[in-house]
């Protein structure tokens, strides 16, 4: 999965911004552009004006799937 995420990040460049909580497993944190607590991640997401898609990665251990948001207000999820 890590290789697939890295490939997508390379293809999308600045259009994709990946966030992860600091308590996630190393495999999740390694994929993130930014790591922190919920407040820090929310602030970083709001400050990022380049990204068209903001993805919060989560492991299944901590409640399920990943979510993404775009600047147009769309939201989705991926299991």
N, CA, C and O atoms as a MOPAC input file, in Angstrom:
PM7 MOZYME 1SCF
protein

 N      0.81400 1    -1.18600 1     0.00000 1
 C      0.00000 1     0.00000 1     0.00000 1
 C      0.86100 1     1.25500 1     0.00000 1
 O      0.51800 1     2.23400 1    -0.66300 1
 N      1.97600 1     1.24500 1     0.73300 1
 C      2.85500 1     2.40900 1     0.80300 1
 C      3.33900 1     2.82100 1    -0.58100 1
 O      3.36100 1     4.01000 1    -0.90200 1
 N      3.72600 1     1.85300 1    -1.39800 1
 C      4.20400 1     2.16900 1    -2.75100 1
 C      3.10600 1     2.80000 1    -3.59200 1
 O      3.37200 1     3.71500 1    -4.37100 1
 N      1.88800 1     2.32600 1    -3.44500 1
 C      0.75700 1     2.88400 1    -4.19400 1
 C      0.47800 1     4.32700 1    -3.76900 1
 O      0.21700 1     5.18600 1    -4.61100 1
 N      0.53200 1     4.58400 1    -2.48700 1
 C      0.31400 1     5.94800 1    -1.99400 1
 C      1.42000 1     6.86800 1    -2.49500 1
 O      1.14500 1     7.98700 1    -2.92900 1
 N      2.65600 1     6.41300 1    -2.44000 1
 C      3.77600 1     7.21900 1    -2.93900 1
 C      3.62500 1     7.52100 1    -4.42800 1
 O      3.93800 1     8.62500 1    -4.87200 1
 N      3.15200 1     6.55300 1    -5.19200 1
 C      2.93000 1     6.74800 1    -6.62900 1
 C      1.86400 1     7.82000 1    -6.86300 1
 O      2.04000 1     8.70800 1    -7.69700 1
 N      0.77900 1     7.73000 1    -6.13400 1
 C     -0.30100 1     8.70800 1    -6.27800 1
 C      0.17300 1    10.09800 1    -5.86900 1
 O     -0.14000 1    11.08400 1    -6.53600 1
 N      0.92900 1    10.17800 1    -4.77200 1
 C      1.46300 1    11.47300 1    -4.32900 1
 C      2.35500 1    12.08900 1    -5.39600 1
 O      2.29600 1    13.29400 1    -5.64100 1
 N      3.17400 1    11.27200 1    -6.02500 1
 C      4.07200 1    11.76900 1    -7.07300 1
 C      3.28000 1    12.28100 1    -8.27400 1
 O      3.60900 1    13.32300 1    -8.84100 1
 N      2.24300 1    11.55300 1    -8.65500 1
 C      1.40900 1    11.94600 1    -9.79600 1
 C      0.64400 1    13.23900 1    -9.51300 1
 O      0.52700 1    14.08900 1   -10.39600 1
 N      0.12800 1    13.39800 1    -8.31000 1
 C     -0.72800 1    14.54400 1    -7.99200 1
 C      0.04300 1    15.76200 1    -7.51600 1
 O     -0.45900 1    16.88200 1    -7.60900 1
 N      1.24000 1    15.57000 1    -7.01200 1
 C      2.04700 1    16.69800 1    -6.55000 1
 C      1.35200 1    17.49800 1    -5.45700 1
 O      0.81100 1    16.92800 1    -4.51000 1
 N      1.37000 1    18.82700 1    -5.59500 1
 C      0.80200 1    19.71800 1    -4.58400 1
 C     -0.72000 1    19.66800 1    -4.51400 1
 O     -1.30900 1    20.23400 1    -3.59300 1
 N     -1.36100 1    19.01100 1    -5.45700 1
 C     -2.82200 1    18.92000 1    -5.43000 1
 C     -3.32200 1    17.99800 1    -4.32400 1
 O     -4.49700 1    18.03700 1    -3.96000 1
 N     -2.42900 1    17.17000 1    -3.79100 1
 C     -2.78700 1    16.21000 1    -2.74700 1
 C     -2.01100 1    16.52900 1    -1.47300 1
 O     -0.79100 1    16.69400 1    -1.50500 1
 N     -2.72100 1    16.61500 1    -0.35700 1
 C     -2.10200 1    16.89700 1     0.94000 1
 C     -2.58200 1    15.82000 1     1.90500 1
 O     -3.77600 1    15.72000 1     2.18700 1
 N     -1.65600 1    15.01800 1     2.40800 1
 C     -1.99600 1    13.87900 1     3.25300 1
 C     -1.62000 1    14.18400 1     4.70500 1
 O     -0.49000 1    14.57000 1     5.00200 1
 N     -2.59300 1    14.00100 1     5.59700 1
 C     -2.41300 1    14.27100 1     7.01500 1
 C     -2.62500 1    12.99500 1     7.82200 1
 O     -3.39600 1    12.12200 1     7.42400 1
 N     -1.93800 1    12.89300 1     8.95500 1
 C     -2.11400 1    11.73000 1     9.83500 1
 C     -1.91000 1    12.15800 1    11.27900 1
 O     -1.09900 1    13.03700 1    11.57100 1
 N     -2.64700 1    11.53200 1    12.16600 1
 C     -2.45800 1    11.78100 1    13.59300 1
 C     -1.13500 1    11.17500 1    14.05200 1
 O     -0.68700 1    10.15500 1    13.52900 1
 N     -0.53200 1    11.81000 1    15.01900 1
 C      0.78300 1    11.40000 1    15.52100 1
 C      0.76800 1    10.02200 1    16.16200 1
 O      1.82200 1     9.39400 1    16.26300 1
 N     -0.36900 1     9.53400 1    16.59100 1
 C     -0.44500 1     8.23200 1    17.26400 1
 C     -0.68500 1     7.06600 1    16.31400 1
 O     -0.78400 1     5.91900 1    16.74900 1
 N     -0.77800 1     7.35300 1    15.02500 1
 C     -0.98100 1     6.28700 1    14.04500 1
 C      0.27800 1     5.43400 1    13.92600 1
 O      1.36500 1     5.87800 1    14.29400 1
 N      0.13800 1     4.21800 1    13.41700 1
 C      1.31000 1     3.36100 1    13.20100 1
 C      2.31100 1     4.00600 1    12.22900 1
 O      1.94400 1     4.84600 1    11.40800 1
 N      3.54900 1     3.60600 1    12.33700 1
 C      4.61500 1     4.17600 1    11.50800 1
 C      4.30500 1     4.10500 1    10.01200 1
 O      4.66600 1     5.01500 1     9.26600 1
 N      3.64800 1     3.04600 1     9.57000 1
 C      3.33600 1     2.88600 1     8.14800 1
 C      2.40000 1     3.98900 1     7.66100 1
 O      2.50100 1     4.42800 1     6.51500 1
 N      1.49600 1     4.43600 1     8.51800 1
 C      0.56900 1     5.50400 1     8.17400 1
 C      1.30000 1     6.84200 1     8.20500 1
 O      1.18300 1     7.63800 1     7.27300 1
 N      2.04900 1     7.09000 1     9.27000 1
 C      2.78300 1     8.34100 1     9.43100 1
 C      3.77000 1     8.55200 1     8.27300 1
 O      3.97200 1     9.68000 1     7.82200 1
 N      4.37700 1     7.47200 1     7.80300 1
 C      5.35600 1     7.56900 1     6.72000 1
 C      4.74500 1     8.10600 1     5.42500 1
 O      5.45700 1     8.66300 1     4.59000 1
 N      3.46400 1     7.94700 1     5.25700 1
 C      2.78400 1     8.40500 1     4.04100 1
 C      2.35100 1     9.86200 1     4.11700 1
 O      2.00500 1    10.45500 1     3.09500 1
 N      2.36300 1    10.44400 1     5.30000 1
 C      1.78300 1    11.76800 1     5.51200 1
 C      2.72200 1    12.90400 1     5.14200 1
 O      3.94100 1    12.80400 1     5.28000 1
 N      2.12100 1    13.98400 1     4.66900 1
 C      2.85200 1    15.22700 1     4.44500 1
 C      2.99500 1    16.00100 1     5.75200 1
 O      3.94900 1    16.75600 1     5.93900 1
 N      2.02900 1    15.80300 1     6.65500 1
 C      2.05400 1    16.46600 1     7.96200 1
 C      1.47700 1    15.52100 1     9.00800 1
 O      0.56300 1    14.74400 1     8.73200 1
 N      2.03100 1    15.60500 1    10.21200 1
 C      1.61800 1    14.74800 1    11.31600 1
 C      1.39300 1    15.63000 1    12.53700 1
 O      2.15000 1    16.57200 1    12.77500 1
 N      0.35300 1    15.32700 1    13.30900 1
 C      0.10000 1    16.09700 1    14.52300 1
 C     -1.18100 1    15.66900 1    15.19000 1
 O     -1.75800 1    14.63300 1    14.85900 1
 N     -1.62500 1    16.48800 1    16.14900 1
 C     -2.90800 1    16.21800 1    16.80400 1
 C     -4.02300 1    16.81400 1    15.94200 1
 O     -3.75000 1    17.45800 1    14.92900 1
 N     -5.25700 1    16.60200 1    16.34000 1
 C     -6.40000 1    17.02000 1    15.52600 1
 C     -6.40700 1    18.52200 1    15.25900 1
 O     -6.66400 1    18.94600 1    14.13300 1
 N     -6.13200 1    19.32100 1    16.26900 1
 C     -6.14000 1    20.77000 1    16.09200 1
 C     -5.05500 1    21.21100 1    15.12300 1
 O     -5.31000 1    22.02000 1    14.23100 1
 N     -3.86100 1    20.69200 1    15.29000 1
 C     -2.75900 1    21.05200 1    14.38800 1
 C     -3.09200 1    20.66100 1    12.95000 1
 O     -2.86100 1    21.44300 1    12.02700 1
 N     -3.62700 1    19.47000 1    12.75700 1
 C     -3.95100 1    19.01500 1    11.40700 1
 C     -5.05300 1    19.86900 1    10.77900 1
 O     -4.99800 1    20.17700 1     9.58800 1
 N     -6.04200 1    20.24800 1    11.56800 1
 C     -7.11300 1    21.10800 1    11.05100 1
 C     -6.55300 1    22.46300 1    10.62800 1
 O     -6.93200 1    22.99400 1     9.58400 1
 N     -5.67500 1    23.00800 1    11.41400 1
 C     -5.05900 1    24.30200 1    11.06400 1
 C     -4.20500 1    24.18200 1     9.80500 1
 O     -4.27600 1    25.03700 1     8.92200 1
 N     -3.40400 1    23.13200 1     9.72100 1
 C     -2.56600 1    22.93300 1     8.53800 1
 C     -3.41700 1    22.75700 1     7.28500 1
 O     -3.08900 1    23.29500 1     6.22700 1
 N     -4.49700 1    22.01200 1     7.40300 1
 C     -5.38900 1    21.81500 1     6.25600 1
 C     -5.98800 1    23.13900 1     5.81000 1
 O     -6.06400 1    23.41200 1     4.61300 1
 N     -6.41000 1    23.95700 1     6.75200 1
 C     -7.01400 1    25.25500 1     6.42000 1
 C     -5.99600 1    26.19900 1     5.78800 1
 O     -6.34800 1    27.00200 1     4.92500 1
 N     -4.75100 1    26.10800 1     6.20700 1
 C     -3.69700 1    26.98600 1     5.69100 1
 C     -3.20300 1    26.58300 1     4.30700 1
 O     -2.66900 1    27.41600 1     3.57500 1
 N     -3.37300 1    25.33300 1     3.94500 1
 C     -2.85400 1    24.84600 1     2.66200 1
 C     -3.78600 1    25.28700 1     1.53600 1
 O     -4.91300 1    24.80500 1     1.42800 1
 N     -3.31400 1    26.19100 1     0.71400 1
 C     -4.12200 1    26.72500 1    -0.38600 1
 C     -3.82600 1    26.05900 1    -1.73200 1
 O     -4.54300 1    26.29600 1    -2.70400 1
 N     -2.78900 1    25.23700 1    -1.80100 1
 C     -2.41400 1    24.57500 1    -3.05000 1
 C     -3.17900 1    23.28000 1    -3.29200 1
 O     -3.49500 1    22.93700 1    -4.43100 1
 N     -3.47000 1    22.57600 1    -2.22400 1
 C     -4.06600 1    21.24400 1    -2.36100 1
 C     -5.51600 1    21.31500 1    -2.81300 1
 O     -6.30400 1    22.11100 1    -2.30200 1
 N     -5.85400 1    20.47600 1    -3.77000 1
 C     -7.24400 1    20.30600 1    -4.17100 1
 C     -7.90100 1    19.21400 1    -3.35100 1
 O     -9.11600 1    19.21900 1    -3.15500 1
 N     -7.09600 1    18.27700 1    -2.87100 1
 C     -7.58800 1    17.15500 1    -2.07400 1
 C     -6.77500 1    17.04300 1    -0.79800 1
 O     -5.54400 1    17.02500 1    -0.83000 1
 N     -7.47300 1    16.97000 1     0.32000 1
 C     -6.84300 1    16.79400 1     1.61900 1
 C     -7.32200 1    15.45200 1     2.15700 1
 O     -8.52300 1    15.20400 1     2.27000 1
 N     -6.36400 1    14.59100 1     2.48500 1
 C     -6.68200 1    13.23200 1     2.91700 1
 C     -6.19600 1    13.03900 1     4.35200 1
 O     -5.04000 1    13.32100 1     4.66600 1
 N     -7.08100 1    12.56100 1     5.21400 1
 C     -6.71200 1    12.17500 1     6.56900 1
 C     -6.59300 1    10.65400 1     6.58100 1
 O     -7.58200 1     9.94200 1     6.40800 1
 N     -5.38000 1    10.17100 1     6.78400 1
 C     -5.16500 1     8.72500 1     6.84600 1
 C     -5.38900 1     8.22800 1     8.26400 1
 O     -4.96200 1     8.84700 1     9.23800 1
 N     -6.07300 1     7.08600 1     8.35200 1
 C     -6.28100 1     6.43300 1     9.64300 1
 C     -6.12700 1     4.93900 1     9.45200 1
 O     -6.46900 1     4.39400 1     8.40200 1
 N     -5.62000 1     4.29400 1    10.45700 1
 C     -5.54800 1     2.84000 1    10.39300 1
 C     -6.88500 1     2.26600 1    10.83700 1
 O     -7.64200 1     2.93100 1    11.54500 1
 N     -7.17500 1     1.06300 1    10.43800 1
 C     -8.41100 1     0.39500 1    10.84100 1
 C     -8.45400 1     0.23000 1    12.35900 1
 O     -9.52900 1     0.20100 1    12.95800 1
 N     -7.29800 1     0.12300 1    12.96300 1
 C     -7.21100 1    -0.02300 1    14.40600 1
 C     -7.86100 1     1.14400 1    15.14100 1
 O     -8.42100 1     0.97000 1    16.22300 1
 N     -7.78300 1     2.34200 1    14.54500 1
 C     -8.30100 1     3.54700 1    15.19600 1
 C     -9.58700 1     4.05200 1    14.56200 1
 O     -9.79400 1     5.26200 1    14.47600 1
 N    -10.42700 1     3.17800 1    14.13100 1
 C    -11.74400 1     3.65000 1    13.76100 1
 C    -12.08000 1     3.63500 1    12.30100 1
 O    -12.99700 1     4.34600 1    11.89100 1
 N    -11.40100 1     2.87800 1    11.50000 1
 C    -11.94500 1     2.65800 1    10.18700 1
 C    -11.15300 1     3.14300 1     9.02000 1
 O     -9.99300 1     2.77500 1     8.83600 1
 N    -11.77800 1     3.96300 1     8.23900 1
 C    -11.25000 1     4.27000 1     6.92100 1
 C    -10.66200 1     5.66700 1     6.84500 1
 O    -10.64900 1     6.41200 1     7.82500 1
 N    -10.18100 1     5.99900 1     5.67300 1
 C     -9.63700 1     7.32200 1     5.42400 1
 C    -10.72200 1     8.19800 1     4.81000 1
 O    -11.66300 1     7.70400 1     4.18900 1
 N    -10.57500 1     9.48600 1     4.99200 1
 C    -11.53900 1    10.42100 1     4.43200 1
 C    -10.78600 1    11.44000 1     3.60100 1
 O     -9.62900 1    11.76000 1     3.87400 1
 N    -11.45500 1    11.93700 1     2.59500 1
 C    -10.85800 1    13.00200 1     1.81100 1
 C    -11.86200 1    14.12300 1     1.61800 1
 O    -13.07400 1    13.90700 1     1.65500 1
 N    -11.34200 1    15.31700 1     1.41300 1
 C    -12.15300 1    16.50700 1     1.20300 1
 C    -11.54900 1    17.27200 1     0.05400 1
 O    -10.33100 1    17.26800 1    -0.12400 1
 N    -12.38300 1    17.93000 1    -0.73200 1
 C    -11.82700 1    18.79800 1    -1.75800 1
 C    -12.28000 1    20.23100 1    -1.51400 1
 O    -13.16700 1    20.48000 1    -0.69800 1
 N    -11.67200 1    21.16000 1    -2.22000 1
 C    -11.94200 1    22.57700 1    -2.02000 1
 C    -13.36500 1    22.96700 1    -2.40000 1
 O    -13.83600 1    24.03000 1    -1.99700 1
 N    -14.05300 1    22.13400 1    -3.16200 1
 C    -15.41900 1    22.42600 1    -3.57700 1
 C    -16.44600 1    21.97900 1    -2.53800 1
 O    -17.64900 1    22.17200 1    -2.71200 1
 N    -15.95200 1    21.37800 1    -1.45400 1
 C    -16.83600 1    20.95500 1    -0.38900 1
 C    -17.26700 1    19.49500 1    -0.47100 1
 O    -18.08800 1    19.04100 1     0.32700 1
 N    -16.72100 1    18.76500 1    -1.42700 1
 C    -17.05800 1    17.34200 1    -1.54100 1
 C    -16.29400 1    16.56300 1    -0.49600 1
 O    -15.19900 1    16.94400 1    -0.08200 1
 N    -16.88800 1    15.47400 1    -0.08200 1
 C    -16.26200 1    14.59500 1     0.89900 1
 C    -16.46800 1    13.16100 1     0.44500 1
 O    -17.47900 1    12.83700 1    -0.18000 1
 N    -15.51800 1    12.31500 1     0.75700 1
 C    -15.65200 1    10.90500 1     0.42100 1
 C    -14.86200 1    10.06600 1     1.38800 1
 O    -14.19100 1    10.57900 1     2.28400 1
 N    -14.95000 1     8.77700 1     1.19400 1
 C    -14.18800 1     7.88500 1     2.05400 1
 C    -13.64600 1     6.73000 1     1.24000 1
 O    -14.13400 1     6.41300 1     0.15500 1
 N    -12.63200 1     6.12100 1     1.79600 1
 C    -12.03000 1     4.93700 1     1.17400 1
 C    -11.75400 1     3.94100 1     2.27400 1
 O    -11.17600 1     4.28600 1     3.30500 1
 N    -12.16000 1     2.72300 1     2.06200 1
 C    -11.93000 1     1.70200 1     3.08000 1
 C    -10.58800 1     1.04700 1     2.89300 1
 O    -10.22200 1     0.15800 1     3.66200 1

